[in-house]
mmCIF file of C-alpha atoms in Angstrom:
data_model
loop_
_atom_site.group_PDB
_atom_site.id
_atom_site.type_symbol
_atom_site.label_atom_id
_atom_site.label_comp_id
_atom_site.label_asym_id
_atom_site.label_seq_id
_atom_site.Cartn_x
_atom_site.Cartn_y
_atom_site.Cartn_z
ATOM 1 C CA MET A 25 -105.346 141.419 210.478
ATOM 2 C CA ASN A 26 -102.729 138.752 211.157
ATOM 3 C CA VAL A 27 -104.707 135.870 212.691
ATOM 4 C CA GLU A 28 -101.600 133.763 213.354
ATOM 5 C CA ALA A 29 -99.908 136.617 215.227
ATOM 6 C CA ASP A 30 -103.030 137.128 217.348
ATOM 7 C CA GLN A 31 -103.153 133.426 218.138
ATOM 8 C CA MET A 32 -99.489 133.435 219.200
ATOM 9 C CA ASN A 33 -100.132 136.412 221.458
ATOM 10 C CA ASP A 34 -102.879 134.415 223.169
ATOM 11 C CA LEU A 35 -100.496 131.532 224.029
ATOM 12 C CA ASP A 36 -98.987 131.338 227.489
ATOM 13 C CA ASP A 37 -95.422 130.134 228.091
ATOM 14 C CA TYR A 38 -96.460 126.479 228.374
ATOM 15 C CA ASP A 39 -98.386 126.647 225.101
ATOM 16 C CA VAL A 40 -95.346 128.139 223.394
ATOM 17 C CA PHE A 41 -93.189 125.334 224.804
ATOM 18 C CA LEU A 42 -95.560 122.700 223.424
ATOM 19 C CA GLU A 43 -95.629 124.394 220.034
ATOM 20 C CA THR A 44 -91.857 124.699 219.725
ATOM 21 C CA TRP A 45 -90.481 121.703 221.686
ATOM 22 C CA GLU A 46 -88.382 119.166 219.836
ATOM 23 C CA PRO A 47 -86.996 115.982 221.416
ATOM 24 C CA GLY A 48 -83.266 115.921 222.148
ATOM 25 C CA GLU A 49 -80.933 113.371 220.628
ATOM 26 C CA ARG A 50 -80.970 111.110 223.698
ATOM 27 C CA LEU A 51 -84.747 110.900 223.697
ATOM 28 C CA ARG A 52 -84.861 110.231 219.951
ATOM 29 C CA HIS A 53 -82.246 107.523 220.461
ATOM 30 C CA LEU A 54 -84.245 105.945 223.279
ATOM 31 C CA THR A 55 -87.327 105.691 221.076
ATOM 32 C CA LEU A 56 -85.586 103.391 218.581
ATOM 33 C CA PRO A 57 -87.196 99.917 218.789
ATOM 34 C CA GLN A 58 -83.983 98.340 220.111
ATOM 35 C CA ASN A 59 -83.786 100.837 222.979
ATOM 36 C CA LEU A 60 -87.380 101.301 224.108
ATOM 37 C CA ARG A 61 -87.373 98.555 226.774
ATOM 38 C CA ASP A 62 -83.674 98.639 227.610
ATOM 39 C CA PRO A 63 -83.139 99.694 231.256
ATOM 40 C CA TYR A 64 -79.565 100.850 230.631
ATOM 41 C CA MET A 65 -80.672 103.133 227.804
ATOM 42 C CA ARG A 66 -83.435 104.494 230.023
ATOM 43 C CA GLN A 67 -80.893 105.326 232.722
ATOM 44 C CA ARG A 68 -78.739 107.167 230.195
ATOM 45 C CA LEU A 69 -81.723 109.337 229.339
ATOM 46 C CA LEU A 70 -82.482 110.052 232.993
ATOM 47 C CA ASP A 71 -78.862 111.072 233.554
ATOM 48 C CA ASP A 72 -79.461 114.029 231.213
ATOM 49 C CA SER A 73 -81.054 116.688 233.416
ATOM 50 C CA SER A 74 -80.970 119.239 230.600
ATOM 51 C CA GLY A 75 -83.043 117.198 228.165
ATOM 52 C CA VAL A 76 -80.881 118.313 225.257
ATOM 53 C CA ALA A 77 -77.567 116.497 225.794
ATOM 54 C CA PRO A 78 -76.195 114.517 222.843
ATOM 55 C CA VAL A 79 -75.909 110.736 222.939
ATOM 56 C CA GLU A 80 -72.714 109.760 224.725
ATOM 57 C CA ARG A 81 -70.873 106.561 223.824
ATOM 58 C CA VAL A 82 -68.396 104.492 225.779
ATOM 59 C CA PRO A 83 -65.057 105.593 224.298
ATOM 60 C CA PHE A 84 -62.765 103.071 222.681
ATOM 61 C CA ALA A 85 -60.091 101.643 224.960
ATOM 62 C CA THR A 86 -57.390 99.095 224.261
ATOM 63 C CA GLY A 87 -57.674 95.684 225.845
ATOM 64 C CA PRO A 88 -60.756 93.512 226.503
ATOM 65 C CA LYS A 89 -64.113 95.178 225.910
ATOM 66 C CA VAL A 90 -66.233 94.816 229.047
ATOM 67 C CA MET A 91 -69.326 96.391 230.547
ATOM 68 C CA ALA A 92 -68.758 99.219 233.007
ATOM 69 C CA SER A 93 -69.834 98.744 236.617
ATOM 70 C CA ASP A 94 -73.090 100.690 236.215
ATOM 71 C CA GLU A 95 -74.153 98.587 233.238
ATOM 72 C CA LEU A 96 -73.256 95.371 235.067
ATOM 73 C CA ILE A 97 -75.597 96.390 237.872
ATOM 74 C CA ILE A 98 -78.471 97.525 235.651
ATOM 75 C CA ARG A 99 -78.289 94.355 233.536
ATOM 76 C CA SER A 100 -78.214 92.151 236.685
ATOM 77 C CA HIS A 101 -74.951 90.560 235.613
ATOM 78 C CA ASP A 102 -74.818 88.510 238.827
ATOM 79 C CA PHE A 103 -77.956 86.656 237.701
ATOM 80 C CA PHE A 104 -75.930 85.114 234.867
ATOM 81 C CA LYS A 105 -72.946 84.398 237.120
ATOM 82 C CA ASP A 106 -75.222 82.553 239.526
ATOM 83 C CA SER A 107 -76.918 80.626 236.691
ATOM 84 C CA GLN A 108 -73.891 79.646 234.601
ATOM 85 C CA LYS A 109 -73.081 76.387 236.408
ATOM 86 C CA LYS A 110 -76.640 75.053 236.201
ATOM 87 C CA TRP A 111 -77.283 76.256 232.668
ATOM 88 C CA SER A 112 -73.985 74.909 231.317
ATOM 89 C CA ALA A 113 -74.710 71.490 232.858
ATOM 90 C CA GLU A 114 -78.079 71.466 231.094
ATOM 91 C CA PHE A 115 -76.395 72.360 227.811
ATOM 92 C CA ASN A 116 -73.836 69.582 228.174
ATOM 93 C CA ASP A 117 -76.486 67.016 229.107
ATOM 94 C CA TYR A 118 -78.596 67.898 226.085
ATOM 95 C CA VAL A 119 -75.715 67.725 223.602
ATOM 96 C CA LEU A 120 -74.325 64.474 225.012
ATOM 97 C CA GLY A 121 -77.828 63.028 225.022
ATOM 98 C CA LYS A 122 -77.989 63.663 221.269
ATOM 99 C CA GLY A 123 -74.989 61.380 220.744
ATOM 100 C CA VAL A 124 -72.178 63.949 220.489
ATOM 101 C CA ALA A 125 -68.948 62.341 221.708
ATOM 102 C CA PRO A 126 -67.568 63.781 224.993
ATOM 103 C CA ALA A 127 -64.191 64.470 223.352
ATOM 104 C CA LYS A 128 -65.849 66.564 220.650
ATOM 105 C CA LEU A 129 -67.877 68.481 223.198
ATOM 106 C CA ASP A 130 -64.728 69.151 225.247
ATOM 107 C CA THR A 131 -62.996 70.571 222.153
ATOM 108 C CA PHE A 132 -66.009 72.785 221.475
ATOM 109 C CA LEU A 133 -66.174 74.073 225.054
ATOM 110 C CA SER A 134 -62.446 74.753 225.358
ATOM 111 C CA GLY A 135 -62.560 76.610 222.057
ATOM 112 C CA PHE A 136 -64.861 79.200 223.600
ATOM 113 C CA THR A 137 -63.270 79.345 227.048
ATOM 114 C CA GLU A 138 -59.620 79.440 225.940
ATOM 115 C CA LEU A 139 -59.426 80.572 222.306
ATOM 116 C CA TRP A 140 -62.361 82.917 221.776
ATOM 117 C CA VAL A 141 -60.521 85.911 223.242
ATOM 118 C CA ASP A 142 -60.800 89.538 222.097
ATOM 119 C CA GLY A 143 -58.032 90.788 219.858
ATOM 120 C CA LEU A 144 -56.229 87.481 219.415
ATOM 121 C CA LYS A 145 -55.763 85.919 215.988
ATOM 122 C CA ARG A 146 -56.606 82.485 217.348
ATOM 123 C CA ARG A 147 -60.154 83.736 217.956
ATOM 124 C CA GLN A 148 -60.861 83.179 214.271
ATOM 125 C CA ASP A 149 -57.949 81.110 212.934
ATOM 126 C CA SER A 150 -57.061 78.414 215.479
ATOM 127 C CA PRO A 151 -57.572 74.812 214.248
ATOM 128 C CA GLU A 152 -60.293 74.254 216.842
ATOM 129 C CA ILE A 153 -62.293 77.358 215.886
ATOM 130 C CA LEU A 154 -61.847 76.636 212.177
ATOM 131 C CA ALA A 155 -63.219 73.128 212.781
ATOM 132 C CA ILE A 156 -66.322 74.626 214.426
ATOM 133 C CA LYS A 157 -66.738 77.003 211.477
ATOM 134 C CA ALA A 158 -66.393 74.087 209.059
ATOM 135 C CA SER A 159 -69.152 72.305 210.994
ATOM 136 C CA ILE A 160 -71.466 75.266 210.331
ATOM 137 C CA ARG A 161 -70.380 75.302 206.671
ATOM 138 C CA ASP A 162 -71.289 71.621 206.253
ATOM 139 C CA PHE A 163 -74.538 71.958 208.205
ATOM 140 C CA ASP A 164 -75.654 74.836 205.995
ATOM 141 C CA GLN A 165 -74.648 73.051 202.810
ATOM 142 C CA PHE A 166 -76.691 70.037 203.935
ATOM 143 C CA CYS A 167 -79.763 71.900 205.232
ATOM 144 C CA TYR A 168 -79.776 75.078 203.101
ATOM 145 C CA PRO A 169 -77.913 74.195 199.893
ATOM 146 C CA SER A 170 -79.194 77.204 197.919
ATOM 147 C CA GLN A 171 -78.413 79.714 200.700
ATOM 148 C CA ALA A 172 -75.241 78.308 202.292
ATOM 149 C CA GLY A 173 -72.421 80.852 202.303
ATOM 150 C CA ARG A 174 -74.462 83.639 200.660
ATOM 151 C CA PHE A 175 -74.333 85.948 203.653
ATOM 152 C CA VAL A 176 -70.798 85.417 204.950
ATOM 153 C CA ILE A 177 -67.810 87.192 203.435
ATOM 154 C CA ASN A 178 -64.914 84.976 204.549
ATOM 155 C CA ALA A 179 -65.605 81.431 203.433
ATOM 156 C CA VAL A 180 -64.169 78.363 205.151
ATOM 157 C CA ASP A 181 -62.066 76.303 202.780
ATOM 158 C CA GLN A 182 -63.498 72.880 201.953
ATOM 159 C CA SER A 183 -60.194 71.341 203.049
ATOM 160 C CA VAL A 184 -60.888 72.270 206.697
ATOM 161 C CA VAL A 185 -62.153 69.190 208.532
ATOM 162 C CA PRO A 186 -65.292 69.856 210.608
ATOM 163 C CA LEU A 187 -65.518 69.088 214.309
ATOM 164 C CA PHE A 188 -69.169 68.006 214.067
ATOM 165 C CA THR A 189 -71.292 66.170 211.529
ATOM 166 C CA PRO A 190 -74.378 68.070 210.330
ATOM 167 C CA ALA A 191 -76.518 66.068 212.779
ATOM 168 C CA GLU A 192 -74.175 66.939 215.659
ATOM 169 C CA MET A 193 -74.117 70.609 214.654
ATOM 170 C CA ALA A 194 -77.911 70.507 214.637
ATOM 171 C CA ALA A 195 -77.762 69.334 218.258
ATOM 172 C CA ILE A 196 -75.650 72.390 219.169
ATOM 173 C CA PHE A 197 -78.147 74.746 217.502
ATOM 174 C CA GLN A 198 -81.097 72.955 219.105
ATOM 175 C CA ALA A 199 -79.528 73.031 222.569
ATOM 176 C CA ASN A 200 -78.949 76.783 222.436
ATOM 177 C CA ASN A 201 -82.325 77.549 220.893
ATOM 178 C CA GLY A 202 -84.277 75.431 223.375
ATOM 179 C CA LEU A 203 -82.377 76.552 226.473
ATOM 180 C CA ILE A 204 -82.701 80.218 225.512
ATOM 181 C CA GLU A 205 -86.449 79.654 225.285
ATOM 182 C CA ALA A 206 -86.444 77.848 228.637
ATOM 183 C CA PHE A 207 -84.095 80.012 230.728
ATOM 184 C CA LEU A 208 -84.067 83.579 229.423
ATOM 185 C CA PRO A 209 -87.664 84.282 230.554
ATOM 186 C CA ASP A 210 -86.327 83.765 234.104
ATOM 187 C CA TYR A 211 -83.931 86.633 233.459
ATOM 188 C CA LEU A 212 -86.789 88.844 232.276
ATOM 189 C CA ASP A 213 -88.731 87.980 235.418
ATOM 190 C CA HIS A 214 -85.662 88.882 237.476
ATOM 191 C CA LEU A 215 -85.463 92.314 235.816
ATOM 192 C CA GLY A 216 -89.142 92.879 236.532
ATOM 193 C CA HIS A 217 -91.052 95.846 235.146
ATOM 194 C CA GLU A 218 -87.787 97.746 234.548
ATOM 195 C CA GLY A 219 -86.806 95.483 231.651
ATOM 196 C CA PRO A 220 -88.208 93.848 228.508
ATOM 197 C CA GLY A 221 -91.478 91.996 228.830
ATOM 198 C CA SER A 222 -90.666 89.198 226.382
ATOM 199 C CA LEU A 223 -87.811 87.744 224.326
ATOM 200 C CA ASP A 224 -89.118 89.789 221.386
ATOM 201 C CA GLU A 225 -88.235 92.932 223.369
ATOM 202 C CA LEU A 226 -84.799 91.678 224.474
ATOM 203 C CA TYR A 227 -82.249 92.943 221.951
ATOM 204 C CA VAL A 228 -78.754 91.779 221.089
ATOM 205 C CA ARG A 229 -76.197 94.053 219.440
ATOM 206 C CA ARG A 230 -73.021 93.879 217.407
ATOM 207 C CA GLY A 231 -70.551 96.729 216.916
ATOM 208 C CA VAL A 232 -68.561 96.889 213.672
ATOM 209 C CA TYR A 233 -66.441 99.485 211.908
ATOM 210 C CA MET A 234 -68.007 98.969 208.476
ATOM 211 C CA PRO A 235 -66.070 99.800 205.294
ATOM 212 C CA THR A 236 -69.295 99.691 203.244
ATOM 213 C CA GLN A 237 -73.002 99.391 203.966
ATOM 214 C CA ASP A 238 -75.265 96.689 202.561
ATOM 215 C CA ALA A 239 -79.030 96.445 202.251
ATOM 216 C CA PHE A 240 -78.995 93.021 203.902
ATOM 217 C CA ARG A 241 -77.253 91.565 206.914
ATOM 218 C CA ARG A 242 -73.941 89.925 206.054
ATOM 219 C CA GLU A 243 -71.284 88.665 208.450
ATOM 220 C CA LEU A 244 -67.528 88.780 207.971
ATOM 221 C CA HIS A 245 -66.905 85.345 209.515
ATOM 222 C CA TYR A 246 -68.752 82.100 210.181
ATOM 223 C CA LEU A 247 -68.717 83.054 213.883
ATOM 224 C CA SER A 248 -69.779 86.538 214.976
ATOM 225 C CA SER A 249 -70.234 88.068 218.400
ATOM 226 C CA TYR A 250 -73.503 89.653 219.553
ATOM 227 C CA SER A 251 -74.000 90.944 223.073
ATOM 228 C CA LEU A 252 -76.690 91.746 225.623
ATOM 229 C CA GLY A 253 -74.354 94.497 226.826
ATOM 230 C CA LEU A 254 -74.034 97.869 225.114
ATOM 231 C CA GLY A 255 -70.714 99.350 226.302
ATOM 232 C CA PRO A 256 -68.503 96.691 224.671
ATOM 233 C CA VAL A 257 -70.525 96.959 221.458
ATOM 234 C CA GLU A 258 -69.978 100.715 221.305
ATOM 235 C CA GLN A 259 -66.244 100.156 221.672
ATOM 236 C CA PHE A 260 -66.181 97.517 218.919
ATOM 237 C CA ALA A 261 -67.987 99.938 216.601
ATOM 238 C CA GLN A 262 -65.082 102.355 217.083
ATOM 239 C CA THR A 263 -62.339 99.765 216.517
ATOM 240 C CA TRP A 264 -60.230 100.625 213.494
ATOM 241 C CA THR A 265 -56.656 100.258 212.386
ATOM 242 C CA PRO A 266 -54.409 103.012 211.005
ATOM 243 C CA ALA A 267 -55.119 101.545 207.570
ATOM 244 C CA THR A 268 -58.928 101.598 207.929
ATOM 245 C CA ARG A 269 -59.465 104.785 209.943
ATOM 246 C CA GLY A 270 -61.497 107.270 207.950
ATOM 247 C CA SER A 271 -62.567 104.661 205.403
ATOM 248 C CA GLY A 272 -65.523 103.182 207.285
ATOM 249 C CA ILE A 273 -68.557 103.957 209.414
ATOM 250 C CA PRO A 274 -68.842 103.050 213.120
ATOM 251 C CA SER A 275 -72.016 100.936 213.180
ATOM 252 C CA ILE A 276 -74.192 98.993 215.592
ATOM 253 C CA PHE A 277 -76.479 96.225 214.371
ATOM 254 C CA SER A 278 -79.347 95.343 216.727
ATOM 255 C CA ALA A 279 -81.976 92.626 216.628
ATOM 256 C CA PRO A 280 -84.561 91.086 218.926
ATOM 257 C CA LEU A 281 -83.163 87.849 220.325
ATOM 258 C CA PRO A 282 -85.508 85.579 218.293
ATOM 259 C CA ALA A 283 -83.954 86.945 215.071
ATOM 260 C CA ILE A 284 -80.693 85.102 215.838
ATOM 261 C CA GLN A 285 -81.943 82.467 218.280
ATOM 262 C CA ASP A 286 -81.877 79.457 215.945
ATOM 263 C CA ARG A 287 -78.348 80.351 214.767
ATOM 264 C CA VAL A 288 -76.679 80.632 218.180
ATOM 265 C CA VAL A 289 -73.552 78.483 218.334
ATOM 266 C CA ALA A 290 -72.550 79.486 221.870
ATOM 267 C CA PHE A 291 -74.063 81.621 224.631
ATOM 268 C CA ALA A 292 -71.585 82.493 227.367
ATOM 269 C CA PRO A 293 -73.807 81.503 230.335
ATOM 270 C CA PHE A 294 -74.333 78.067 228.728
ATOM 271 C CA ILE A 295 -70.582 77.296 228.753
ATOM 272 C CA GLU A 296 -68.937 76.837 232.121
ATOM 273 C CA ASN A 297 -66.041 79.276 232.656
ATOM 274 C CA MET A 298 -66.730 81.208 229.459
ATOM 275 C CA ASP A 299 -66.188 84.919 230.056
ATOM 276 C CA LEU A 300 -69.405 86.760 230.975
ATOM 277 C CA SER A 301 -68.167 90.339 230.663
ATOM 278 C CA GLN A 302 -70.117 90.910 227.421
ATOM 279 C CA LEU A 303 -72.996 88.424 227.932
ATOM 280 C CA GLU A 304 -72.060 87.186 224.500
ATOM 281 C CA PHE A 305 -73.864 85.164 221.866
ATOM 282 C CA VAL A 306 -71.608 83.617 219.219
ATOM 283 C CA VAL A 307 -73.742 83.414 216.104
ATOM 284 C CA ALA A 308 -73.566 81.699 212.722
ATOM 285 C CA PRO A 309 -74.296 83.771 209.590
ATOM 286 C CA PRO A 310 -77.868 83.958 208.281
ATOM 287 C CA VAL A 311 -79.240 81.601 205.663
ATOM 288 C CA GLU A 312 -81.949 83.966 204.474
ATOM 289 C CA GLU A 313 -82.161 87.600 203.437
ATOM 290 C CA MET A 314 -82.443 89.833 206.510
ATOM 291 C CA PRO A 315 -83.010 93.461 205.406
ATOM 292 C CA LEU A 316 -81.264 96.149 207.444
ATOM 293 C CA GLU A 317 -83.183 99.183 208.647
ATOM 294 C CA ASP A 318 -81.060 102.328 208.880
ATOM 295 C CA HIS A 319 -82.087 104.436 211.906
ATOM 296 C CA GLY A 320 -79.494 107.148 211.379
ATOM 297 C CA MET A 321 -76.469 108.468 213.250
ATOM 298 C CA PHE A 322 -76.510 108.892 217.028
ATOM 299 C CA GLY A 323 -73.441 109.789 219.055
ATOM 300 C CA ASN A 324 -71.250 109.342 215.951
ATOM 301 C CA ILE A 325 -72.330 105.708 215.514
ATOM 302 C CA ARG A 326 -74.807 104.636 212.856
ATOM 303 C CA GLU A 327 -77.652 102.455 214.142
ATOM 304 C CA PHE A 328 -79.133 99.572 212.134
ATOM 305 C CA SER A 329 -81.584 96.867 213.038
ATOM 306 C CA PHE A 330 -82.889 93.641 211.523
ATOM 307 C CA ARG A 331 -85.560 91.132 212.433
#
């Protein structure tokens, strides 16, 4: 007597469904730690009435990478637009109060409002941006001599003159870190129960077309872009040249905000007139080992996270 066959015959349709059901790709993607409390990811899941649709990504498009209108609404983009003037004034007051000269601060601010533009060489190589990178280089060499430069691929030549002294660069890091702690909980309150409940549940992301994978987080430059938005990140992950196409892996690196919080050089809402279309954090490279967790491939993009 086949006991298993008899048991299957006793099951009704709902029992059979429970025995055989497997989650679709969108649901499996939503259950990744970086997506669990993300309202935009939740909406993507709800848009799939079939329950079995694959993960869809924002396709690559030439030009600036910006959030689509539906993501702008879900992420309450207007909250940041309405806060930018106040928050940027607080940032300026803090930095100036730490003894940073107004002329230096002006150079720093204009670097991110005028030069830090998608797709332009000056984003990484202008004298002003190089001087900011050199400030991070010197700060790390002063504060973390055994770790400085370990986790960044493109070094800044020692001949590049820094914009800030190590103490002044510390003021920039402290301003961003403290104001994130002070102001971002207001954003979470604004989102309400639909969004993350704490900064530990608020994730930032970076999209990169990676030629090789590493066990630890490494950055290509001394300044890297992370975003609260997802659409631009998905496009950056699919950005390749004719020379690199087929030789890399579209990848997204995600982390809870506290993982990068003390290395934030610029946050768009803290700089008056800085573009808000990506809700961007400009971040210095790590000064400690940050292991990468590989979550697998979803929608033709490989997902990693670090903490």
